[in-house]
Amino acid sequence: NIPLRIPYKGQLVLRGEAIITYSEFERINETIGDADAKYKNPRNLCSGSVRQLNNEITAKRNVRFYAFALVSARDVDFSNSREQQFIWLKKQGFEVVEHQDVTAATLPDKVAYFAEAIQTFDIPSDGLVLTYEDIAYGESLGRTAKFPRHSIAFKWADEIRETTLSYIEWSPSRTGLINPVAVFEPVELEGTTVSRASVHNISIMEGLELGVGDRITVYKANMIIPQIADNLTRSGVRDIPKICPVCGGETEIRQINDVKALYCTNPDCQAKKIKSFTLFVSRDALNIDGLSEATLEKFIGAGFIHEFADIFHLDRHKDAIVSMEGFGEKSYENLIQAVKRAASTNLVRVVYGLGIAGIGLANAKMLCRHFHYDFDAMRHASVEELTAV
């Protein structure tokens, strides 16, 4: 449904959503005989369709585009109005998302309207977005590292299922924190089968009084991340491990800012090493394709990697790597090329990749800007200067 030609001849940038309607989703599923091969939901089918390399298959699936934001259109006066932008986009031949003008007084009624309307919409909806009609005022509010402040997204109430907690799996991280993960009897949530959810720390476990065999309710936060909503039986927390499940070192419960969590006290814990290296080679850090966590585990176990610098000298172990299961000449060459590309990078990626507690990608960018990308200045900065940033 994207127009092949539009009246406007300047540069136009707009954002929108690719969707497959429920009716189209059902039509496609009806053509599939095998019940196990049928698609779970329109979202999965649509994301697979737009990644499909054979464009003939994509064309047959009737993916539709709905514009929800006009980013820029040179030399067009929209009278500082979002509504006028939508009207103009329609005149260009684009379909736009359904939208309604609201005030503080009419907002509850409009939300109620949409809540009822989505029951019969042919389009999947996971929530509503509230945005300012006054474009200039909205833009003046600035943005966070991830989101503009001119809009707020509201998600519809989550789909909740009841199940039984089978056991708690303890998963060590690169900081020594050992995260509790609830493993439960599988349930269908938002079109996928779910059997695990992170509980994050001991304080949350105690708040839920979480014990093996309890009846729990689970949901997907933002329709993506499985979470425990409530514990219906509350048998109580027990069997917190005294030793790390990876290295066998002693564990201890630490309380930081009123939050209790379990930590491995062994500085040489293998999990800390592997998770640190996994972050270092991840997409937002050095971005070394071919070094998965499983591969890093093999290389560390074989003694190829002891510190970050060793990653850039894997060519010293060519014969051993080529003979490893799952590797060969081609895989080895691809890996070495990825390592060579990563050797020329920027400071933000390096600072983020070091895995310093509290320094995510946004903070790494901020630090680098403040110190004018001078690593030496950053390393020798005083506590006062770092705090000021």
CSV table of C-alpha atoms in Angstrom, one decimal:
chain,number,residue,atom,x,y,z
A,1,ASN,CA,0.0,0.0,0.0
A,2,ILE,CA,3.0,2.4,-0.3
A,3,PRO,CA,2.4,4.7,-3.2
A,4,LEU,CA,4.9,4.3,-6.1
A,5,ARG,CA,4.7,8.0,-6.9
A,6,ILE,CA,3.8,11.0,-4.7
A,7,PRO,CA,3.0,14.6,-5.7
A,8,TYR,CA,5.7,16.0,-3.4
A,9,LYS,CA,9.1,16.2,-5.1
A,10,GLY,CA,11.5,17.1,-2.2
A,11,GLN,CA,13.2,14.9,0.4
A,12,LEU,CA,10.6,13.3,2.6
A,13,VAL,CA,11.5,11.3,5.7
A,14,LEU,CA,8.7,9.4,7.6
A,15,ARG,CA,8.4,6.6,10.1
A,16,GLY,CA,5.8,3.9,10.3
A,17,GLU,CA,4.9,0.3,11.1
A,18,ALA,CA,4.9,-2.7,8.8
A,19,ILE,CA,2.0,-4.9,9.7
A,20,ILE,CA,0.0,-7.9,8.5
A,21,THR,CA,-3.7,-7.8,9.3
A,22,TYR,CA,-5.4,-10.6,11.3
A,23,SER,CA,-7.5,-11.5,8.3
A,24,GLU,CA,-4.4,-11.8,6.1
A,25,PHE,CA,-2.7,-13.8,8.8
A,26,GLU,CA,-5.6,-16.3,9.0
A,27,ARG,CA,-5.7,-16.6,5.2
A,28,ILE,CA,-2.0,-17.5,5.1
A,29,ASN,CA,-2.3,-20.0,7.9
A,30,GLU,CA,-5.2,-21.7,6.1
A,31,THR,CA,-2.9,-22.5,3.2
A,32,ILE,CA,-0.5,-24.4,5.6
A,33,GLY,CA,-1.6,-28.0,6.1
A,34,ASP,CA,0.8,-28.9,9.0
A,35,ALA,CA,-0.5,-27.6,12.3
A,36,ASP,CA,3.0,-27.3,13.7
A,37,ALA,CA,4.2,-25.2,10.7
A,38,LYS,CA,1.4,-22.6,11.1
A,39,TYR,CA,2.5,-19.1,12.2
A,40,LYS,CA,2.0,-18.2,15.9
A,41,ASN,CA,0.9,-14.6,15.4
A,42,PRO,CA,0.9,-11.7,12.9
A,43,ARG,CA,3.9,-10.0,14.4
A,44,ASN,CA,6.2,-13.0,13.9
A,45,LEU,CA,4.9,-13.6,10.4
A,46,CYS,CA,5.4,-9.9,9.5
A,47,SER,CA,8.9,-9.6,10.8
A,48,GLY,CA,9.9,-12.8,9.0
A,49,SER,CA,8.2,-11.5,5.8
A,50,VAL,CA,10.2,-8.2,5.7
A,51,ARG,CA,13.4,-10.2,6.2
A,52,GLN,CA,12.5,-12.7,3.5
A,53,LEU,CA,15.2,-12.7,0.8
A,54,ASN,CA,12.7,-13.8,-1.9
A,55,ASN,CA,10.6,-10.7,-2.6
A,56,GLU,CA,8.0,-12.7,-4.4
A,57,ILE,CA,7.1,-14.4,-1.2
A,58,THR,CA,7.0,-11.1,0.6
A,59,ALA,CA,4.7,-9.6,-2.0
A,60,LYS,CA,2.2,-12.5,-1.6
A,61,ARG,CA,1.9,-11.8,2.2
A,62,ASN,CA,0.4,-8.3,1.7
A,63,VAL,CA,2.5,-6.5,4.3
A,64,ARG,CA,1.0,-3.0,4.8
A,65,PHE,CA,2.6,0.2,5.9
A,66,TYR,CA,1.1,2.7,8.3
A,67,ALA,CA,2.9,6.1,8.9
A,68,PHE,CA,2.9,7.3,12.4
A,69,ALA,CA,5.5,10.2,12.3
A,70,LEU,CA,6.7,12.7,9.7
A,71,VAL,CA,10.3,13.4,10.5
A,72,SER,CA,11.0,16.0,7.8
A,73,ALA,CA,9.7,17.4,4.5
A,74,ARG,CA,11.7,20.2,3.1
A,75,ASP,CA,9.9,23.6,2.4
A,76,VAL,CA,6.5,22.4,3.6
A,77,ASP,CA,4.6,24.5,6.1
A,78,PHE,CA,2.6,22.4,8.5
A,79,SER,CA,1.5,25.4,10.6
A,80,ASN,CA,3.3,23.8,13.6
A,81,SER,CA,0.6,21.0,13.7
A,82,ARG,CA,0.9,17.2,13.9
A,83,GLU,CA,-2.6,16.9,12.7
A,84,GLN,CA,-1.7,18.9,9.5
A,85,GLN,CA,1.2,16.5,8.9
A,86,PHE,CA,-1.1,13.5,9.0
A,87,ILE,CA,-3.6,15.3,6.6
A,88,TRP,CA,-0.6,16.1,4.2
A,89,LEU,CA,0.7,12.5,4.3
A,90,LYS,CA,-2.8,11.2,3.3
A,91,LYS,CA,-2.8,13.6,0.4
A,92,GLN,CA,0.5,12.1,-0.7
A,93,GLY,CA,-1.1,8.7,-0.8
A,94,PHE,CA,0.1,7.2,2.5
A,95,GLU,CA,-2.1,5.4,5.0
A,96,VAL,CA,-1.6,6.7,8.5
A,97,VAL,CA,-2.3,5.3,11.9
A,98,GLU,CA,-5.7,6.1,13.4
A,99,HIS,CA,-5.4,9.1,15.6
A,100,GLN,CA,-7.7,11.4,17.6
A,101,ASP,CA,-7.3,14.9,19.1
A,102,VAL,CA,-7.5,14.8,22.9
A,103,THR,CA,-7.4,17.3,25.9
A,104,ALA,CA,-6.8,16.4,29.5
A,105,ALA,CA,-10.6,16.3,29.9
A,106,THR,CA,-11.3,14.0,26.9
A,107,LEU,CA,-8.3,11.7,27.3
A,108,PRO,CA,-10.0,9.0,29.5
A,109,ASP,CA,-12.9,8.7,27.1
A,110,LYS,CA,-10.6,8.4,24.1
A,111,VAL,CA,-8.6,5.7,25.8
A,112,ALA,CA,-11.8,3.8,26.6
A,113,TYR,CA,-12.8,4.2,22.9
A,114,PHE,CA,-9.6,2.6,21.6
A,115,ALA,CA,-9.7,-0.1,24.3
A,116,GLU,CA,-13.0,-1.2,23.0
A,117,ALA,CA,-12.2,-0.6,19.3
A,118,ILE,CA,-9.1,-2.8,19.3
A,119,GLN,CA,-11.2,-5.9,20.1
A,120,THR,CA,-12.5,-5.8,16.5
A,121,PHE,CA,-9.5,-4.0,14.8
A,122,ASP,CA,-8.1,-6.0,11.9
A,123,ILE,CA,-4.7,-4.6,13.0
A,124,PRO,CA,-2.7,-5.8,16.1
A,125,SER,CA,-2.3,-3.1,18.7
A,126,ASP,CA,0.0,-3.2,21.7
A,127,GLY,CA,-0.8,0.3,23.0
A,128,LEU,CA,-1.3,4.0,22.4
A,129,VAL,CA,1.0,6.9,22.0
A,130,LEU,CA,0.2,10.4,23.4
A,131,THR,CA,2.0,13.2,21.6
A,132,TYR,CA,1.9,17.0,21.5
A,133,GLU,CA,-0.1,18.7,18.7
A,134,ASP,CA,2.3,21.7,19.0
A,135,ILE,CA,5.4,20.5,17.1
A,136,ALA,CA,7.7,23.2,18.3
A,137,TYR,CA,6.7,22.9,21.9
A,138,GLY,CA,7.2,19.1,21.8
A,139,GLU,CA,10.7,19.4,20.2
A,140,SER,CA,11.7,22.0,22.9
A,141,LEU,CA,11.3,19.3,25.6
A,142,GLY,CA,14.4,17.6,24.3
A,143,ARG,CA,15.1,13.8,24.6
A,144,THR,CA,16.7,11.2,26.8
A,145,ALA,CA,19.4,8.9,25.5
A,146,LYS,CA,16.7,6.7,23.9
A,147,PHE,CA,13.4,8.5,23.6
A,148,PRO,CA,12.1,12.0,22.7
A,149,ARG,CA,10.2,13.7,25.5
A,150,HIS,CA,7.4,15.0,23.2
A,151,SER,CA,5.5,11.6,23.4
A,152,ILE,CA,4.6,9.0,25.9
A,153,ALA,CA,3.8,5.3,25.0
A,154,PHE,CA,1.1,3.4,26.9
A,155,LYS,CA,0.9,-0.4,26.7
A,156,TRP,CA,-2.4,-2.3,27.0
A,157,ALA,CA,-2.7,-4.4,30.1
A,158,ASP,CA,-0.6,-7.5,29.8
A,159,GLU,CA,-1.9,-11.0,29.0
A,160,ILE,CA,-1.4,-13.1,32.2
A,161,ARG,CA,-1.2,-16.9,32.6
A,162,GLU,CA,-1.1,-19.1,35.6
A,163,THR,CA,1.6,-21.9,35.9
A,164,THR,CA,3.8,-23.8,38.4
A,165,LEU,CA,7.3,-22.9,39.4
A,166,SER,CA,9.6,-25.9,38.7
A,167,TYR,CA,12.9,-24.6,40.1
A,168,ILE,CA,15.2,-21.6,40.4
A,169,GLU,CA,18.2,-21.5,38.1
A,170,TRP,CA,21.1,-19.3,39.4
A,171,SER,CA,22.9,-17.5,36.6
A,172,PRO,CA,26.3,-15.8,37.4
A,173,SER,CA,27.2,-12.6,35.5
A,174,ARG,CA,30.5,-10.7,34.7
A,175,THR,CA,30.1,-8.6,37.9
A,176,GLY,CA,29.9,-11.6,40.2
A,177,LEU,CA,26.1,-11.0,40.7
A,178,ILE,CA,24.3,-14.4,40.5
A,179,ASN,CA,20.8,-13.8,39.0
A,180,PRO,CA,17.9,-16.0,40.0
A,181,VAL,CA,15.9,-17.2,37.0
A,182,ALA,CA,12.5,-18.8,37.6
A,183,VAL,CA,11.9,-21.9,35.4
A,184,PHE,CA,8.2,-22.9,35.2
A,185,GLU,CA,5.8,-25.2,33.3
A,186,PRO,CA,5.6,-23.7,29.7
A,187,VAL,CA,2.7,-21.4,28.9
A,188,GLU,CA,1.5,-19.6,25.8
A,189,LEU,CA,2.0,-15.8,26.1
A,190,GLU,CA,1.5,-13.2,23.4
A,191,GLY,CA,1.8,-15.9,20.7
A,192,THR,CA,5.0,-17.6,22.0
A,193,THR,CA,5.8,-20.4,24.4
A,194,VAL,CA,7.4,-19.2,27.6
A,195,SER,CA,9.1,-21.2,30.4
A,196,ARG,CA,11.6,-18.8,32.1
A,197,ALA,CA,11.7,-15.4,33.7
A,198,SER,CA,14.4,-13.5,35.4
A,199,VAL,CA,13.6,-12.7,39.1
A,200,HIS,CA,16.6,-10.2,39.2
A,201,ASN,CA,17.6,-10.4,42.9
A,202,ILE,CA,16.8,-11.9,46.3
A,203,SER,CA,14.7,-8.9,47.5
A,204,ILE,CA,12.2,-9.6,44.7
A,205,MET,CA,12.2,-13.3,45.5
A,206,GLU,CA,11.5,-12.5,49.1
A,207,GLY,CA,8.8,-10.0,48.1
A,208,LEU,CA,7.1,-12.8,46.1
A,209,GLU,CA,7.9,-15.4,48.8
A,210,LEU,CA,8.9,-17.5,45.9
A,211,GLY,CA,9.4,-21.3,46.5
A,212,VAL,CA,9.6,-24.3,44.2
A,213,GLY,CA,6.1,-25.8,43.4
A,214,ASP,CA,4.3,-22.5,44.0
A,215,ARG,CA,1.5,-21.4,41.6
A,216,ILE,CA,2.5,-18.2,39.9
A,217,THR,CA,1.1,-15.8,37.3
A,218,VAL,CA,3.4,-14.7,34.5
A,219,TYR,CA,3.2,-12.0,31.8
A,220,LYS,CA,5.4,-10.4,29.1
A,221,ALA,CA,6.5,-6.8,29.9
A,222,ASN,CA,6.0,-4.7,26.8
A,223,MET,CA,4.9,-8.0,25.1
A,224,ILE,CA,8.6,-9.1,25.0
A,225,ILE,CA,10.2,-9.8,28.4
A,226,PRO,CA,8.7,-12.6,30.6
A,227,GLN,CA,8.1,-11.5,34.2
A,228,ILE,CA,6.4,-13.0,37.3
A,229,ALA,CA,3.2,-11.0,38.1
A,230,ASP,CA,2.3,-12.7,41.4
A,231,ASN,CA,2.8,-15.8,43.6
A,232,LEU,CA,-0.6,-17.3,44.5
A,233,THR,CA,0.7,-19.9,47.1
A,234,ARG,CA,3.8,-18.1,48.6
A,235,SER,CA,5.6,-21.0,50.2
A,236,GLY,CA,8.7,-18.8,50.9
A,237,VAL,CA,12.3,-18.5,49.7
A,238,ARG,CA,14.7,-21.4,50.4
A,239,ASP,CA,17.8,-23.1,49.1
A,240,ILE,CA,19.8,-20.0,48.2
A,241,PRO,CA,23.1,-21.6,47.0
A,242,LYS,CA,26.1,-21.3,49.3
A,243,ILE,CA,28.5,-22.0,46.4
A,244,CYS,CA,28.7,-20.5,42.9
A,245,PRO,CA,27.2,-22.9,40.3
A,246,VAL,CA,30.1,-22.2,37.9
A,247,CYS,CA,33.3,-22.2,39.9
A,248,GLY,CA,32.3,-23.7,43.3
A,249,GLY,CA,33.5,-20.6,45.1
A,250,GLU,CA,31.7,-19.2,48.2
A,251,THR,CA,28.7,-16.9,47.7
A,252,GLU,CA,27.6,-14.1,49.9
A,253,ILE,CA,24.4,-12.0,50.1
A,254,ARG,CA,25.1,-8.3,49.8
A,255,GLN,CA,22.7,-5.4,50.4
A,256,ILE,CA,23.2,-2.4,48.2
A,257,ASN,CA,20.6,0.5,48.4
A,258,ASP,CA,18.0,-1.7,50.1
A,259,VAL,CA,18.4,-4.4,47.5
A,260,LYS,CA,19.7,-7.9,48.5
A,261,ALA,CA,21.5,-9.9,45.9
A,262,LEU,CA,23.7,-13.0,45.7
A,263,TYR,CA,27.4,-12.7,44.6
A,264,CYS,CA,30.2,-15.0,43.9
A,265,THR,CA,33.3,-14.0,45.9
A,266,ASN,CA,35.8,-15.8,43.7
A,267,PRO,CA,37.8,-13.2,41.7
A,268,ASP,CA,38.8,-15.9,39.2
A,269,CYS,CA,35.3,-17.2,38.6
A,270,GLN,CA,35.1,-18.5,35.0
A,271,ALA,CA,31.6,-17.0,34.6
A,272,LYS,CA,32.9,-13.5,35.3
A,273,LYS,CA,35.6,-14.0,32.6
A,274,ILE,CA,33.2,-15.4,30.0
A,275,LYS,CA,30.5,-12.7,30.6
A,276,SER,CA,33.1,-9.9,30.5
A,277,PHE,CA,34.6,-11.2,27.2
A,278,THR,CA,31.0,-11.6,25.8
A,279,LEU,CA,30.3,-7.9,26.5
A,280,PHE,CA,33.6,-6.9,25.1
A,281,VAL,CA,32.9,-8.5,21.7
A,282,SER,CA,29.2,-7.6,21.6
A,283,ARG,CA,27.6,-5.5,18.9
A,284,ASP,CA,27.7,-2.2,20.7
A,285,ALA,CA,31.3,-2.8,21.9
A,286,LEU,CA,34.0,-4.2,19.6
A,287,ASN,CA,31.4,-6.0,17.5
A,288,ILE,CA,33.4,-9.1,16.7
A,289,ASP,CA,31.2,-11.5,14.7
A,290,GLY,CA,31.9,-15.1,15.2
A,291,LEU,CA,32.8,-14.9,18.9
A,292,SER,CA,29.7,-16.2,20.6
A,293,GLU,CA,29.6,-16.9,24.3
A,294,ALA,CA,29.9,-20.6,23.5
A,295,THR,CA,33.0,-20.0,21.3
A,296,LEU,CA,34.6,-17.8,24.0
A,297,GLU,CA,34.0,-20.5,26.5
A,298,LYS,CA,35.9,-23.0,24.3
A,299,PHE,CA,38.8,-20.5,23.7
A,300,ILE,CA,39.1,-19.6,27.4
A,301,GLY,CA,39.0,-23.2,28.4
A,302,ALA,CA,41.7,-24.0,25.8
A,303,GLY,CA,43.9,-21.2,27.2
A,304,PHE,CA,43.8,-19.0,24.0
A,305,ILE,CA,42.3,-16.1,25.9
A,306,HIS,CA,43.3,-14.8,29.3
A,307,GLU,CA,42.8,-11.0,28.8
A,308,PHE,CA,41.1,-8.7,26.3
A,309,ALA,CA,44.3,-8.2,24.3
A,310,ASP,CA,44.5,-12.0,23.6
A,311,ILE,CA,41.5,-11.7,21.3
A,312,PHE,CA,43.6,-9.8,18.8
A,313,HIS,CA,46.3,-12.6,18.7
A,314,LEU,CA,44.1,-15.6,18.0
A,315,ASP,CA,46.1,-16.1,14.8
A,316,ARG,CA,48.8,-17.6,17.1
A,317,HIS,CA,46.4,-20.6,17.6
A,318,LYS,CA,45.3,-21.2,14.0
A,319,ASP,CA,46.0,-24.9,13.9
A,320,ALA,CA,44.2,-25.6,17.1
A,321,ILE,CA,41.2,-23.4,16.2
A,322,VAL,CA,40.8,-24.9,12.7
A,323,SER,CA,40.7,-28.4,14.2
A,324,MET,CA,38.0,-27.5,16.8
A,325,GLU,CA,34.5,-28.9,16.4
A,326,GLY,CA,32.3,-26.4,14.6
A,327,PHE,CA,35.3,-24.6,13.1
A,328,GLY,CA,37.3,-25.0,9.9
A,329,GLU,CA,39.4,-22.9,7.6
A,330,LYS,CA,36.5,-20.7,6.4
A,331,SER,CA,35.2,-20.0,9.9
A,332,TYR,CA,38.7,-19.3,11.1
A,333,GLU,CA,39.3,-16.8,8.3
A,334,ASN,CA,36.0,-15.0,8.9
A,335,LEU,CA,36.8,-14.7,12.6
A,336,ILE,CA,40.3,-13.3,12.0
A,337,GLN,CA,38.9,-10.8,9.5
A,338,ALA,CA,36.3,-9.7,12.1
A,339,VAL,CA,39.0,-9.3,14.7
A,340,LYS,CA,41.1,-7.2,12.3
A,341,ARG,CA,38.1,-4.9,11.6
A,342,ALA,CA,37.5,-4.5,15.4
A,343,ALA,CA,41.2,-3.4,15.9
A,344,SER,CA,40.2,-0.1,14.3
A,345,THR,CA,37.3,1.2,16.4
A,346,ASN,CA,36.3,4.2,18.4
A,347,LEU,CA,36.7,5.1,22.1
A,348,VAL,CA,33.0,4.9,23.0
A,349,ARG,CA,32.9,1.2,22.0
A,350,VAL,CA,36.1,0.5,24.0
A,351,VAL,CA,34.8,2.2,27.2
A,352,TYR,CA,31.5,0.5,27.0
A,353,GLY,CA,33.1,-2.9,26.3
A,354,LEU,CA,35.3,-2.7,29.4
A,355,GLY,CA,32.2,-3.5,31.4
A,356,ILE,CA,32.6,-0.8,34.1
A,357,ALA,CA,29.7,-1.0,36.6
A,358,GLY,CA,27.2,1.8,35.8
A,359,ILE,CA,28.7,2.7,32.5
A,360,GLY,CA,26.3,1.7,29.7
A,361,LEU,CA,26.4,2.9,26.1
A,362,ALA,CA,24.8,6.3,26.9
A,363,ASN,CA,27.2,7.1,29.7
A,364,ALA,CA,30.2,5.9,27.7
A,365,LYS,CA,29.3,8.4,25.0
A,366,MET,CA,28.9,11.2,27.6
A,367,LEU,CA,32.3,10.5,29.1
A,368,CYS,CA,34.0,10.4,25.8
A,369,ARG,CA,32.5,13.7,24.7
A,370,HIS,CA,33.4,15.4,28.0
A,371,PHE,CA,37.1,14.3,27.8
A,372,HIS,CA,37.2,15.1,24.1
A,373,TYR,CA,37.9,11.5,23.3
A,374,ASP,CA,41.2,11.6,25.2
A,375,PHE,CA,41.6,8.2,26.8
A,376,ASP,CA,44.6,9.2,28.9
A,377,ALA,CA,42.7,12.2,30.3
A,378,MET,CA,39.7,10.0,31.2
A,379,ARG,CA,41.9,7.4,32.9
A,380,HIS,CA,43.6,10.0,35.2
A,381,ALA,CA,40.5,12.1,35.9
A,382,SER,CA,39.7,12.8,39.6
A,383,VAL,CA,36.7,11.5,41.4
A,384,GLU,CA,35.3,15.1,41.4
A,385,GLU,CA,35.7,15.5,37.7
A,386,LEU,CA,34.0,12.2,36.9
A,387,THR,CA,31.2,13.0,39.4
A,388,ALA,CA,30.7,16.3,37.6
A,389,VAL,CA,30.1,14.5,34.3
